[in-house]
């Protein structure tokens, strides 16, 4: 038993096979076929002839980590972005759009408030949440009578960061997705997120009295780690570009659905990115620290027939804070005057000259995340100024890659631009005071904080203090060495990672991040005491790390010291009262002590803080399962499923619990629900085979396993389970078993050769192995 974690329209948006769409899966091909014939069926997509359509709705699509110069519309000939490119041909492409910050949460906060980070108060991922005092675009559209809905694809935009203000629905349920690999962030692919949005659009279309909609869809795919399928990789110049192509598929799905519903030409479509990606420029492999154009120059495309010009390239300066007031003005809604951005519609239409706007960008991640000096920058008149310990000035017209620092030779020009920067910061302080937009307290839970630190977004205060004032250009060298250690750890090369970490600590003994990764390295090498000592070194430098106290509590539980574990979890909560992981662990301790009412109380506290956090019940269920208390386990797994119907692991374990209780029909139902949720996983089918085998149907079990190894199946490759799982004893005696095992072994060899598997379910083994 195993548990797993042709036709072109005359008006509107033309559709041509192989040009507008780039679909690969059967579902996407089905949607494409529907869209190919839709123009005749809808008579011009619901538009009477070629008359000027009325714009009722708004769709904002944000692409994570997407450089403008890696899209076809921006001149990258190797790009596979037909849907984004056609949007540009049917709308306005802004060639000089700049993000306020090279990191997800601050940038999105600017897009949806029209305020800069110093004004709305969100300066980094994880450590901040948008304050209630600011009014978001969603709140303004909701007040105007619109339906409002959001779909986000990654944990960094979870509702706890308060961007859900004004959205009637905020789809951030990622629990059905794979448990992310070590140090990576939980997310889902663009086609999956697009399918959820499509379901919402279909429901909206069925409403008898349809209100206009304001919808936001976020695609995360281009964010590292870039790990596209082999099929996608072979068609793109790089893994990064392959992931952008996957995001483009999601864009195409959304546009095809609106077209099918006759709503596309009545919808203002905004496509942009939160930030770009360095891809090694200036020594930065990804993003978040530097504010060079590699990470702050973003795509911005707007399509609204009759409202925005068709096929225009707007070359004037644009900022991400200009999106909100421009959208409000286009829909004739108030609120834009209360923002730092401006309405660009008159300039886009050519009724006024493009304004010479100063373009602000900042990175406080360098300070909040690593204790280095913060970076503030402004672009104006073809020049770019970066305020840093060693200030930088670039002539962007002659030096677009920002390689030749013109300081101190052009100190006077730098001083003028620094004055522009100070004006922006002062204006932001006025807005911050006016709207009381100071950020909320830290909303992080264990998974979020650990992920953000591991991704390079956050480092503990002890490290920040030890690096205070270092120019990020110098601190990047140290950061990259830590990244190398992380990458070794991701590949389970723990001894090598430990060796590099100790080399770094010999030079910077107060590097808290290194101590924490070292602790994990010792734990993964089965040295609980060594891991505990490393975490204690970390706390001696930086005692305000709730996550580290929680890890110490976990280690104490492993060592059987419940009293010490309880103390550590309470220490974590003293620092971060909303630390739901610590609350859930205290519930587990209560359960281990035989106090189910107290366990329930702790887990209810966790769920009250985060109703999307199903682990509170799942921890109780897992504990009961380990104790072979099958009825209690099933009851708690059912509670998880009530909260999060798409919790894959709980569906599988509910099936296993029902099986143990002698409820084969219920067990099969849970396994089938899990298989429908994750058709790419072999775990539900394997457990169903075990159910049939132990129920006396060995041939049926063999048939289930055959489906898992068949071409197009779930790529089952676990020969160890086939050889050793006691549930399959009768199956191993069947004549067809040897052929089944041979095909599984072939899959195993192929996966070993590739060095990866599409799904890693091995961490959730609960079979009857000896």
XYZ file of C-alpha atoms in Angstrom:
770
model
C 0.000 0.000 0.000
C 1.322 3.436 -0.914
C 0.117 6.937 -0.177
C 1.067 9.953 -2.252
C 1.548 12.914 -1.160
C -8.174 27.687 -40.008
C -10.756 30.351 -39.615
C -10.064 34.056 -39.337
C -12.734 36.422 -38.082
C -13.329 39.760 -39.738
C -13.384 41.590 -36.424
C -12.379 40.896 -32.878
C -9.534 38.563 -31.991
C -8.454 36.407 -34.970
C -7.793 32.751 -34.420
C -5.511 30.689 -36.639
C -4.334 27.159 -35.872
C -0.671 27.058 -34.946
C -0.485 30.835 -34.627
C -2.813 31.988 -31.876
C -2.732 28.778 -29.885
C 0.139 26.603 -28.732
C -1.673 23.808 -26.966
C -0.332 20.388 -26.098
C -2.580 18.509 -23.676
C -5.833 16.847 -24.782
C -7.893 19.326 -22.758
C -6.134 22.273 -24.320
C -6.467 20.796 -27.805
C -10.187 20.370 -27.178
C -10.488 24.016 -26.210
C -8.501 25.023 -29.266
C -10.862 23.092 -31.548
C -13.805 24.852 -29.960
C -12.138 28.219 -30.468
C -11.161 27.579 -34.089
C -14.827 27.461 -35.142
C -16.133 30.025 -32.734
C -16.061 33.133 -34.926
C -18.836 31.913 -37.212
C -20.911 30.628 -34.323
C -20.762 33.931 -32.504
C -20.941 36.234 -35.511
C -17.832 38.264 -34.700
C -17.618 37.333 -31.016
C -20.840 39.050 -30.024
C -20.012 42.301 -31.812
C -22.522 43.652 -34.330
C -20.533 43.883 -37.554
C -17.417 45.965 -36.932
C -19.085 48.587 -34.794
C -17.181 49.967 -31.829
C -17.730 47.507 -28.965
C -18.581 48.527 -25.438
C -15.980 47.564 -22.851
C -17.687 46.137 -19.761
C -15.169 43.827 -18.105
C -11.548 43.782 -16.969
C -9.088 40.885 -17.044
C -5.627 41.460 -15.583
C -3.037 38.755 -16.273
C 0.254 38.942 -14.394
C 3.188 36.782 -15.405
C 5.736 36.073 -12.711
C 9.438 36.656 -13.439
C 8.988 37.486 -17.139
C 11.496 39.648 -18.989
C 10.049 41.789 -21.762
C 12.954 40.952 -24.051
C 12.081 37.246 -23.957
C 8.691 37.719 -25.633
C 8.126 37.660 -29.363
C 6.206 40.927 -29.244
C 9.311 42.609 -27.812
C 11.611 41.334 -30.565
C 12.758 37.930 -29.290
C 12.479 35.854 -32.464
C 13.016 32.515 -30.682
C 10.089 33.069 -28.306
C 7.078 30.741 -28.389
C 4.528 33.310 -27.247
C 1.871 33.441 -29.996
C -0.966 34.400 -27.667
C 0.878 37.254 -25.985
C 2.208 38.426 -29.355
C -1.272 38.525 -30.862
C -2.516 40.504 -27.865
C 0.166 43.057 -28.699
C -0.845 43.174 -32.360
C -4.478 43.704 -31.355
C -3.727 46.266 -28.665
C -1.062 48.600 -27.346
C 2.425 47.427 -26.463
C 4.256 49.612 -23.956
C 7.967 49.355 -24.734
C 9.345 51.166 -21.679
C 7.422 49.848 -18.680
C 9.229 49.574 -15.338
C 8.301 47.658 -12.199
C 8.463 49.304 -8.794
C 10.307 46.325 -7.297
C 11.998 43.152 -8.597
C 10.004 40.904 -6.291
C 6.484 39.490 -6.350
C 4.446 40.821 -3.421
C 5.606 44.481 -3.445
C 5.215 44.638 -7.225
C 1.710 43.188 -7.222
C 0.760 45.513 -4.379
C 1.785 48.449 -6.583
C -0.124 47.108 -9.592
C -3.345 46.806 -7.594
C -3.106 50.023 -5.569
C -1.406 52.523 -7.892
C 0.971 53.297 -5.011
C 4.711 52.773 -4.685
C 6.117 50.417 -2.040
C 7.109 53.241 0.336
C 3.461 54.362 0.222
C 1.583 51.050 0.411
C 4.076 49.662 2.920
C 4.886 46.284 1.338
C 8.658 46.229 0.863
C 9.481 42.515 0.561
C 7.944 39.062 0.316
C 6.873 37.266 3.440
C 7.690 39.900 6.033
C 4.881 42.244 4.993
C 1.174 42.205 4.212
C -0.837 44.912 2.501
C -2.521 47.124 5.086
C -6.286 47.551 5.267
C -5.981 51.332 4.941
C -5.202 51.236 1.230
C -7.963 50.733 -1.347
C -7.274 48.146 -4.022
C -8.522 47.978 -7.598
C -10.694 45.010 -6.638
C -12.354 47.031 -3.868
C -13.106 49.866 -6.282
C -14.607 47.527 -8.870
C -16.588 45.648 -6.227
C -18.037 48.951 -4.993
C -19.001 49.765 -8.601
C -21.069 46.586 -8.876
C -18.597 44.259 -10.565
C -18.063 40.589 -9.854
C -14.505 40.260 -8.562
C -12.397 37.105 -8.605
C -8.686 36.230 -8.386
C -6.674 33.129 -9.247
C -3.072 32.977 -8.009
C -0.507 30.274 -8.724
C 2.037 30.483 -5.891
C 2.290 30.642 -2.131
C 3.872 34.113 -2.113
C 0.472 35.589 -3.048
C -1.508 33.661 -0.436
C -4.449 35.530 1.075
C -2.586 36.022 4.349
C -0.669 38.810 2.578
C -3.986 40.669 2.193
C -4.060 41.169 -1.568
C -7.454 39.477 -1.437
C -9.044 42.783 -0.374
C -12.075 43.401 -2.582
C -12.140 39.988 -4.246
C -15.343 38.028 -3.693
C -13.358 34.901 -4.454
C -9.622 34.396 -4.037
C -8.422 31.054 -5.374
C -5.108 30.330 -3.670
C -5.783 26.671 -2.904
C -2.551 24.953 -3.898
C -2.850 21.922 -1.643
C -3.631 19.607 -4.554
C -0.260 20.369 -6.101
C 2.897 18.372 -5.582
C 4.772 18.908 -2.351
C 7.538 21.206 -3.595
C 11.114 19.951 -3.665
C 13.469 21.106 -0.967
C 13.785 24.913 -0.773
C 11.192 25.416 -3.518
C 7.822 27.084 -3.390
C 4.398 25.476 -3.709
C 2.817 26.454 -7.017
C 0.687 25.233 -9.917
C 1.140 25.495 -13.675
C -0.513 28.115 -15.872
C -2.825 25.656 -17.682
C -4.133 24.382 -14.321
C -4.795 27.891 -13.035
C -6.365 28.844 -16.372
C -8.726 25.862 -16.166
C -9.957 27.060 -12.759
C -10.524 30.538 -14.174
C -12.367 29.044 -17.152
C -14.744 27.240 -14.804
C -15.484 30.560 -13.127
C -16.095 32.291 -16.483
C -18.484 29.528 -17.479
C -20.418 29.984 -14.237
C -20.492 33.743 -14.740
C -21.815 33.274 -18.282
C -24.693 31.103 -17.023
C -25.935 33.765 -14.632
C -29.300 35.179 -15.691
C -28.361 38.725 -14.757
C -24.699 39.059 -15.514
C -22.745 41.747 -13.766
C -19.515 42.879 -15.428
C -16.421 41.213 -14.030
C -13.009 42.234 -12.723
C -10.751 39.173 -12.767
C -7.076 38.766 -11.969
C -5.131 35.666 -13.055
C -1.519 35.110 -11.989
C 0.830 32.631 -13.707
C 3.988 31.574 -11.878
C 5.717 29.273 -14.400
C 8.740 31.408 -15.441
C 9.891 31.616 -11.824
C 12.859 29.435 -10.998
C 13.407 26.544 -10.730
C 12.788 26.278 -14.465
C 11.946 22.626 -14.949
C 9.763 22.287 -18.058
C 8.785 18.999 -19.624
C 11.211 17.522 -22.106
C 8.720 18.238 -24.907
C 8.602 21.925 -23.971
C 12.355 22.150 -23.472
C 13.216 20.811 -26.923
C 11.088 23.506 -28.583
C 12.608 26.452 -26.714
C 16.082 28.023 -26.569
C 16.239 27.636 -22.791
C 14.332 26.172 -19.873
C 13.334 29.703 -18.882
C 11.850 30.364 -22.302
C 10.057 27.019 -22.206
C 8.354 28.062 -18.968
C 7.333 31.371 -20.540
C 5.787 29.322 -23.360
C 3.750 27.381 -20.784
C 2.512 30.671 -19.315
C 1.600 31.761 -22.847
C -0.547 28.617 -23.134
C -2.430 29.752 -20.053
C -2.982 33.155 -21.637
C -4.334 31.477 -24.755
C -6.762 29.358 -22.735
C -8.213 32.435 -21.041
C -8.600 34.357 -24.285
C -10.150 31.368 -26.050
C -12.741 31.027 -23.299
C -13.714 34.696 -23.375
C -13.905 34.491 -27.137
C -16.140 31.422 -26.936
C -18.450 33.244 -24.526
C -18.589 36.332 -26.753
C -16.992 38.443 -24.021
C -13.476 39.023 -25.327
C -14.153 42.181 -27.306
C -16.088 43.565 -24.338
C -13.146 43.014 -21.984
C -10.210 45.268 -21.234
C -7.276 42.834 -21.113
C -4.097 43.931 -19.317
C -1.056 41.658 -19.476
C 2.055 42.512 -17.516
C 4.736 40.989 -15.279
C 5.649 41.633 -11.682
C 9.373 41.724 -12.538
C 12.001 40.176 -14.786
C 14.943 37.837 -14.215
C 18.681 38.589 -14.173
C 19.730 35.302 -15.811
C 23.285 35.874 -14.597
C 23.639 39.539 -15.554
C 25.599 41.577 -13.014
C 26.330 38.314 -11.187
C 22.719 37.766 -10.098
C 21.306 34.433 -11.227
C 17.635 35.178 -10.498
C 16.076 38.366 -9.092
C 15.134 40.285 -5.937
C 18.362 42.060 -4.966
C 19.450 44.253 -7.884
C 17.315 46.833 -9.718
C 18.983 46.771 -13.102
C 16.665 46.668 -16.107
C 17.065 42.895 -16.377
C 14.717 42.607 -13.389
C 12.627 45.801 -13.536
C 11.919 46.222 -17.276
C 8.583 44.437 -17.722
C 6.144 43.724 -20.529
C 2.875 45.664 -20.550
C 0.182 45.071 -23.162
C -3.381 46.393 -23.150
C -6.134 45.271 -25.509
C -9.606 46.860 -25.611
C -11.108 47.260 -29.113
C -12.326 50.779 -29.753
C -10.907 52.054 -26.492
C -7.174 51.500 -26.943
C -5.558 51.816 -30.396
C -4.837 48.624 -32.307
C -1.235 47.670 -33.067
C 0.324 50.723 -31.421
C 3.690 50.808 -29.695
C 3.795 53.387 -26.923
C 7.419 54.329 -26.278
C 6.965 56.844 -23.470
C 7.983 55.959 -19.894
C 5.437 53.871 -17.979
C 5.394 52.596 -14.389
C 3.533 49.688 -12.835
C 1.750 52.240 -10.620
C 0.154 53.709 -13.769
C -1.831 50.537 -14.491
C -4.510 51.038 -11.831
C -5.423 54.682 -12.597
C -5.418 53.956 -16.333
C -7.779 50.996 -15.919
C -10.114 53.019 -13.696
C -10.187 55.890 -16.175
C -10.844 53.541 -19.083
C -13.915 52.147 -17.279
C -14.928 55.655 -16.145
C -14.585 54.791 -12.480
C -13.259 57.149 -9.756
C -10.187 56.679 -7.606
C -7.277 57.257 -9.946
C -6.610 60.730 -8.553
C -5.873 59.132 -5.176
C -2.929 57.193 -6.576
C 0.693 57.962 -7.358
C 0.347 56.639 -10.895
C -1.405 58.566 -13.644
C -3.988 57.858 -16.345
C -2.040 57.169 -19.541
C -5.058 56.787 -21.842
C -4.890 60.350 -23.293
C -1.192 59.937 -24.095
C -1.770 56.492 -25.599
C -4.529 57.878 -27.805
C -2.257 60.742 -28.850
C -4.385 63.578 -27.501
C -1.492 64.702 -25.290
C 2.286 64.119 -25.603
C 3.758 61.231 -23.587
C 4.667 62.632 -20.154
C 8.308 62.382 -19.086
C 7.634 60.339 -15.975
C 10.335 59.455 -13.442
C 10.386 55.659 -13.082
C 11.076 54.491 -9.538
C 12.339 51.066 -8.476
C 13.576 49.796 -5.141
C 14.970 46.675 -3.526
C 14.628 46.417 0.198
C 15.147 42.692 -0.163
C 18.850 43.424 -0.042
C 18.255 44.956 3.394
C 15.294 42.983 4.772
C 16.525 39.773 3.207
C 20.297 39.889 3.695
C 21.164 42.853 5.868
C 22.905 44.659 3.052
C 22.253 48.246 2.075
C 18.895 48.935 0.399
C 18.767 50.007 -3.235
C 16.680 52.895 -4.558
C 16.641 53.919 -8.203
C 15.062 56.311 -10.668
C 15.097 56.404 -14.488
C 14.481 59.686 -16.297
C 15.550 61.309 -19.527
C 17.462 58.260 -20.706
C 19.554 58.006 -17.523
C 19.322 55.746 -14.497
C 20.442 56.521 -10.971
C 20.867 53.922 -8.227
C 21.370 55.118 -4.675
C 23.791 52.652 -3.009
C 26.962 52.810 -0.860
C 28.774 53.041 -4.200
C 26.190 54.968 -6.243
C 25.603 54.090 -9.881
C 24.647 56.160 -12.925
C 23.989 54.749 -16.390
C 23.389 56.278 -19.809
C 20.656 53.893 -20.945
C 20.679 55.079 -24.552
C 24.367 54.275 -25.023
C 24.642 51.569 -22.382
C 21.312 49.649 -22.173
C 22.933 46.748 -20.309
C 24.126 49.092 -17.533
C 27.764 48.045 -17.681
C 29.569 51.419 -17.469
C 28.984 53.290 -14.219
C 29.296 57.019 -15.001
C 30.000 57.945 -11.401
C 31.798 59.993 -10.211
C 32.498 61.569 -13.626
C 28.842 62.587 -13.964
C 28.330 63.441 -10.289
C 26.292 66.562 -11.039
C 23.812 64.619 -13.157
C 23.675 61.982 -10.455
C 22.890 64.633 -7.861
C 19.978 65.927 -9.949
C 18.532 62.443 -10.320
C 19.009 61.763 -6.630
C 16.921 64.861 -6.024
C 14.174 63.354 -8.228
C 14.423 60.189 -6.186
C 14.054 62.087 -2.931
C 10.935 63.828 -4.251
C 9.367 60.447 -4.971
C 10.228 59.141 -1.514
C 8.834 62.274 0.131
C 5.609 62.031 -1.870
C 5.335 58.392 -0.844
C 5.620 59.340 2.801
C 2.673 61.713 2.323
C 0.572 58.913 0.823
C 1.607 56.531 3.573
C 0.512 59.021 6.198
C -2.739 59.839 4.375
C -3.908 56.259 3.997
C -2.240 54.725 7.058
C -0.831 52.012 4.825
C 1.811 50.739 7.172
C 2.322 47.027 6.667
C 0.695 44.495 8.934
C 2.678 42.307 11.329
C 4.577 39.376 9.868
C 1.972 36.865 8.599
C 4.397 34.030 7.885
C 3.888 30.413 8.802
C 6.678 27.860 8.836
C 6.307 26.736 5.241
C 6.214 30.297 3.927
C 9.154 31.581 5.925
C 11.345 28.579 5.211
C 10.520 28.768 1.515
C 11.235 32.489 1.229
C 14.534 32.216 3.034
C 15.546 29.262 0.948
C 14.592 31.003 -2.283
C 16.866 33.880 -1.330
C 14.074 36.265 -0.349
C 14.651 36.366 3.373
C 17.463 35.971 5.857
C 17.284 36.188 9.671
C 18.029 39.406 11.511
C 21.348 38.156 12.875
C 22.720 37.824 9.369
C 21.192 41.147 8.383
C 22.933 42.895 11.281
C 26.287 41.293 10.478
C 26.073 42.496 6.858
C 24.523 45.891 7.547
C 25.614 48.545 5.107
C 27.421 46.236 2.666
C 26.871 47.256 -0.923
C 24.803 44.506 -2.619
C 27.358 44.473 -5.424
C 29.842 43.111 -2.872
C 27.433 40.988 -0.854
C 26.288 39.100 -3.961
C 29.482 37.040 -3.922
C 28.643 35.609 -0.505
C 25.028 35.077 -1.472
C 26.011 33.023 -4.527
C 28.160 30.723 -2.390
C 25.202 30.089 -0.119
C 23.144 29.388 -3.238
C 25.701 26.801 -4.301
C 25.300 25.076 -0.948
C 21.526 25.084 -1.360
C 21.807 23.528 -4.803
C 24.020 20.767 -3.443
C 21.404 20.129 -0.776
C 18.622 20.008 -3.358
C 20.505 17.206 -5.073
C 20.880 15.344 -1.762
C 24.621 15.948 -1.810
C 24.576 16.677 1.893
C 28.236 16.014 2.764
C 29.369 18.351 -0.030
C 26.838 20.973 1.032
C 28.068 20.725 4.613
C 31.690 21.114 3.526
C 30.895 24.311 1.587
C 28.771 25.685 4.431
C 31.585 25.182 6.915
C 33.970 26.969 4.535
C 31.583 29.955 4.427
C 31.175 29.911 8.217
C 34.929 29.956 8.669
C 34.900 33.368 6.982
C 31.541 34.647 8.253
C 30.827 32.787 11.522
C 27.708 34.862 12.170
C 26.026 33.810 8.924
C 22.718 32.562 10.298
C 21.449 31.231 6.992
C 24.476 28.961 6.755
C 23.941 27.668 10.277
C 20.333 26.839 9.463
C 21.176 25.014 6.248
C 23.965 23.215 8.094
C 21.423 22.093 10.696
C 19.268 20.642 7.936
C 22.296 18.933 6.424
C 23.040 17.232 9.754
C 19.400 16.175 10.110
C 19.335 14.709 6.586
C 22.455 12.745 7.504
C 20.547 11.291 10.472
C 22.382 13.375 13.051
C 19.567 14.883 15.116
C 21.907 16.101 17.846
C 24.200 17.779 15.306
C 21.197 19.469 13.724
C 20.042 20.648 17.125
C 23.461 22.113 17.907
C 23.603 23.997 14.591
C 20.155 25.492 15.201
C 21.258 26.567 18.671
C 24.304 28.291 17.146
C 21.883 30.124 14.868
C 19.688 31.236 17.756
C 22.699 32.447 19.711
C 23.267 34.936 16.878
C 19.648 35.722 16.073
C 17.236 34.735 18.862
C 14.038 35.911 17.131
C 13.674 33.028 14.669
C 10.315 31.391 15.240
C 11.009 28.797 12.555
C 14.190 27.638 14.275
C 12.410 27.186 17.608
C 9.794 25.148 15.765
C 12.505 22.993 14.195
C 14.027 22.439 17.629
C 10.596 21.392 18.830
C 10.337 18.902 16.007
C 13.765 17.487 16.819
C 12.750 17.137 20.473
C 9.667 15.190 19.379
C 11.829 12.882 17.284
C 14.052 12.340 20.328
C 10.967 11.571 22.437
C 11.217 14.626 24.698
C 7.663 16.011 24.539
C 8.236 18.454 27.392
C 11.164 20.119 25.611
C 9.261 20.072 22.311
C 6.337 21.853 23.935
C 8.644 24.571 25.290
C 10.218 25.135 21.872
C 6.858 25.465 20.122
C 5.692 27.968 22.733
C 8.901 29.958 22.164
C 8.070 30.032 18.463
C 4.569 31.317 19.222
C 5.928 33.998 21.553
C 7.718 35.457 18.540
C 5.019 34.763 15.948
C 1.560 34.126 17.461
C 0.200 33.267 14.012
C 2.683 30.441 13.478
C 0.128 27.789 12.533
C 2.729 25.042 12.237
C 3.660 25.457 15.912
C -0.011 25.447 16.899
C -0.594 22.248 14.984
C 2.463 20.630 16.548
C 1.221 21.502 20.025
C -1.980 19.749 19.028
C 0.017 16.682 18.102
C 1.764 16.721 21.479
C -1.612 16.886 23.215
C -2.787 13.932 21.147
C 0.343 11.955 22.018
C -0.416 12.620 25.668
C -3.901 11.236 25.229
C -5.700 14.579 25.445
C -7.834 14.716 22.264
C -9.847 17.727 23.430
C -6.680 19.805 23.866
C -5.380 18.547 20.538
C -8.618 19.644 18.930
C -8.334 23.047 20.591
C -4.822 23.678 19.247
C -5.756 22.617 15.762
C -8.891 24.744 15.790
C -6.707 27.725 16.701
C -4.511 26.988 13.707
C -7.523 26.673 11.421
C -9.028 29.906 12.744
C -5.854 31.730 11.734
C -5.594 30.052 8.354
C -8.747 28.265 7.152
C -6.875 27.081 4.050
C -4.379 25.162 6.206
C -5.636 21.559 6.239
C -2.569 20.148 7.946
C -4.070 20.853 11.348
C -6.574 18.051 10.907
C -4.221 15.997 8.794
C -1.639 15.855 11.557
C -4.222 14.346 13.883
C -5.309 11.977 11.163
C -1.743 10.883 10.420
C -1.088 10.308 14.100
C -4.213 8.174 14.425
C -3.219 6.251 11.304
C 0.201 5.455 12.736
C -1.522 4.205 15.888
C -3.803 2.074 13.698
C -6.816 3.982 15.034
C -8.476 3.705 11.653
C -11.857 5.182 12.605
C -10.285 8.298 14.152
C -7.910 8.628 11.219
C -10.736 8.437 8.691
C -12.818 10.969 10.630
C -9.972 13.478 10.594
C -9.053 12.851 6.952
C -12.682 13.557 6.130
C -12.412 16.852 7.988
C -9.367 17.759 5.898
C -11.299 16.926 2.751
C -14.219 19.100 3.909
C -11.841 22.051 4.267
C -9.728 21.277 1.197
C -11.522 18.882 -1.179
C -8.450 18.825 -3.384
C -6.059 17.617 -0.669
C -4.536 14.720 -2.559
C -2.704 13.074 0.341
C -5.778 13.070 2.570
C -7.900 11.480 -0.147
C -5.365 8.672 -0.508
C -5.077 8.141 3.230
C -8.840 8.306 3.698
C -8.986 5.435 1.223
C -6.334 3.521 3.142
C -8.163 4.118 6.428
C -11.496 3.011 4.964
C -9.814 -0.120 3.630
C -8.499 -0.947 7.092
C -12.017 -0.498 8.477
C -13.378 -3.015 5.990
C -15.089 -0.405 3.829
C -13.838 -1.317 0.326
C -16.476 0.672 -1.554
C -15.636 3.869 0.347
C -11.912 3.182 -0.036
C -12.239 2.744 -3.787
C -14.201 5.999 -3.984
C -11.455 7.953 -2.265
C -8.762 6.409 -4.462
C -10.741 7.242 -7.590
C -11.216 10.855 -6.446
C -7.473 11.123 -5.851
C -6.739 9.624 -9.275
C -9.090 12.094 -10.955
C -7.434 14.949 -9.089
C -3.929 13.811 -10.032
C -4.041 11.596 -13.138
C -0.281 11.994 -13.410
C 0.317 10.212 -10.089
C 0.602 6.443 -9.765
C -0.184 6.493 -6.031
C -4.024 6.204 -6.153
C -3.908 3.448 -8.752
C -1.293 1.563 -6.783
C -3.373 1.713 -3.618
C -6.436 0.609 -5.561
C -4.425 -2.382 -6.775
C -3.508 -3.180 -3.168
C -7.183 -2.922 -2.205
C -8.183 -5.404 -4.884
C -5.297 -7.766 -4.109
C -6.112 -7.985 -0.398
C -9.790 -8.320 -1.273
C -9.156 -11.494 -3.221
C -9.090 -10.008 -6.728
C -5.446 -10.524 -7.729
C -6.178 -10.370 -11.493
C -7.977 -7.063 -10.992
C -5.006 -5.790 -9.020
C -2.646 -6.813 -11.818
C -4.850 -4.980 -14.330
C -4.671 -1.804 -12.230
C -0.879 -2.023 -12.106
C -0.723 -2.672 -15.859
C -2.515 0.626 -16.428
C 0.140 2.414 -14.394
C 3.006 1.153 -16.573
C 1.179 1.410 -19.905
C 2.223 4.130 -22.408
C 0.558 7.363 -21.385
C 0.018 6.046 -17.870
C 1.367 7.392 -14.615
C 4.924 6.155 -15.271
C 5.004 3.726 -12.342
C 8.622 2.782 -11.603
C 8.792 1.381 -8.076
C 10.108 -2.156 -8.506
C 10.900 -2.242 -4.789
C 7.194 -2.077 -4.014
C 6.382 -4.748 -6.567
C 8.998 -7.028 -4.999
C 8.348 -6.413 -1.304
C 4.882 -5.051 -0.572
C 3.064 -7.775 1.377
C -0.246 -6.643 -0.101
C 0.840 -7.866 -3.524
C 1.839 -11.408 -2.542
C -0.968 -12.966 -4.588
C -0.213 -10.734 -7.579
C 3.403 -11.860 -7.693
C 2.181 -15.419 -8.297
C 0.306 -14.485 -11.481
C 1.822 -15.265 -14.922
C 1.659 -11.623 -16.081
C 3.624 -10.274 -13.122
C 7.070 -10.725 -14.696
C 6.139 -8.593 -17.723
C 4.694 -5.923 -15.447
C 7.871 -5.814 -13.398
C 10.023 -5.620 -16.528
C 8.148 -2.530 -17.760
C 8.365 -0.909 -14.333
C 12.130 -1.591 -14.300
C 12.473 0.039 -17.721
C 10.716 3.147 -16.389
C 12.971 3.094 -13.339
C 16.125 2.982 -15.495
C 14.835 5.797 -17.689
C 14.080 8.010 -14.712
C 17.463 7.260 -13.161
C 19.111 8.243 -16.453
C 17.156 11.499 -16.586
C 18.026 12.183 -12.960
C 14.476 13.163 -12.137
C 10.892 12.031 -11.941
C 7.834 14.064 -12.761
C 6.372 13.262 -9.354
C 8.196 12.403 -6.189
C 5.842 10.442 -3.998
C 8.536 8.578 -2.123
C 8.319 10.787 0.946
C 4.821 9.559 1.718
C 5.333 5.802 1.859
C 3.015 3.977 4.265
C 3.007 0.522 2.699
C 3.395 -2.778 4.455
C 7.103 -3.029 3.773
C 9.159 -4.934 6.339
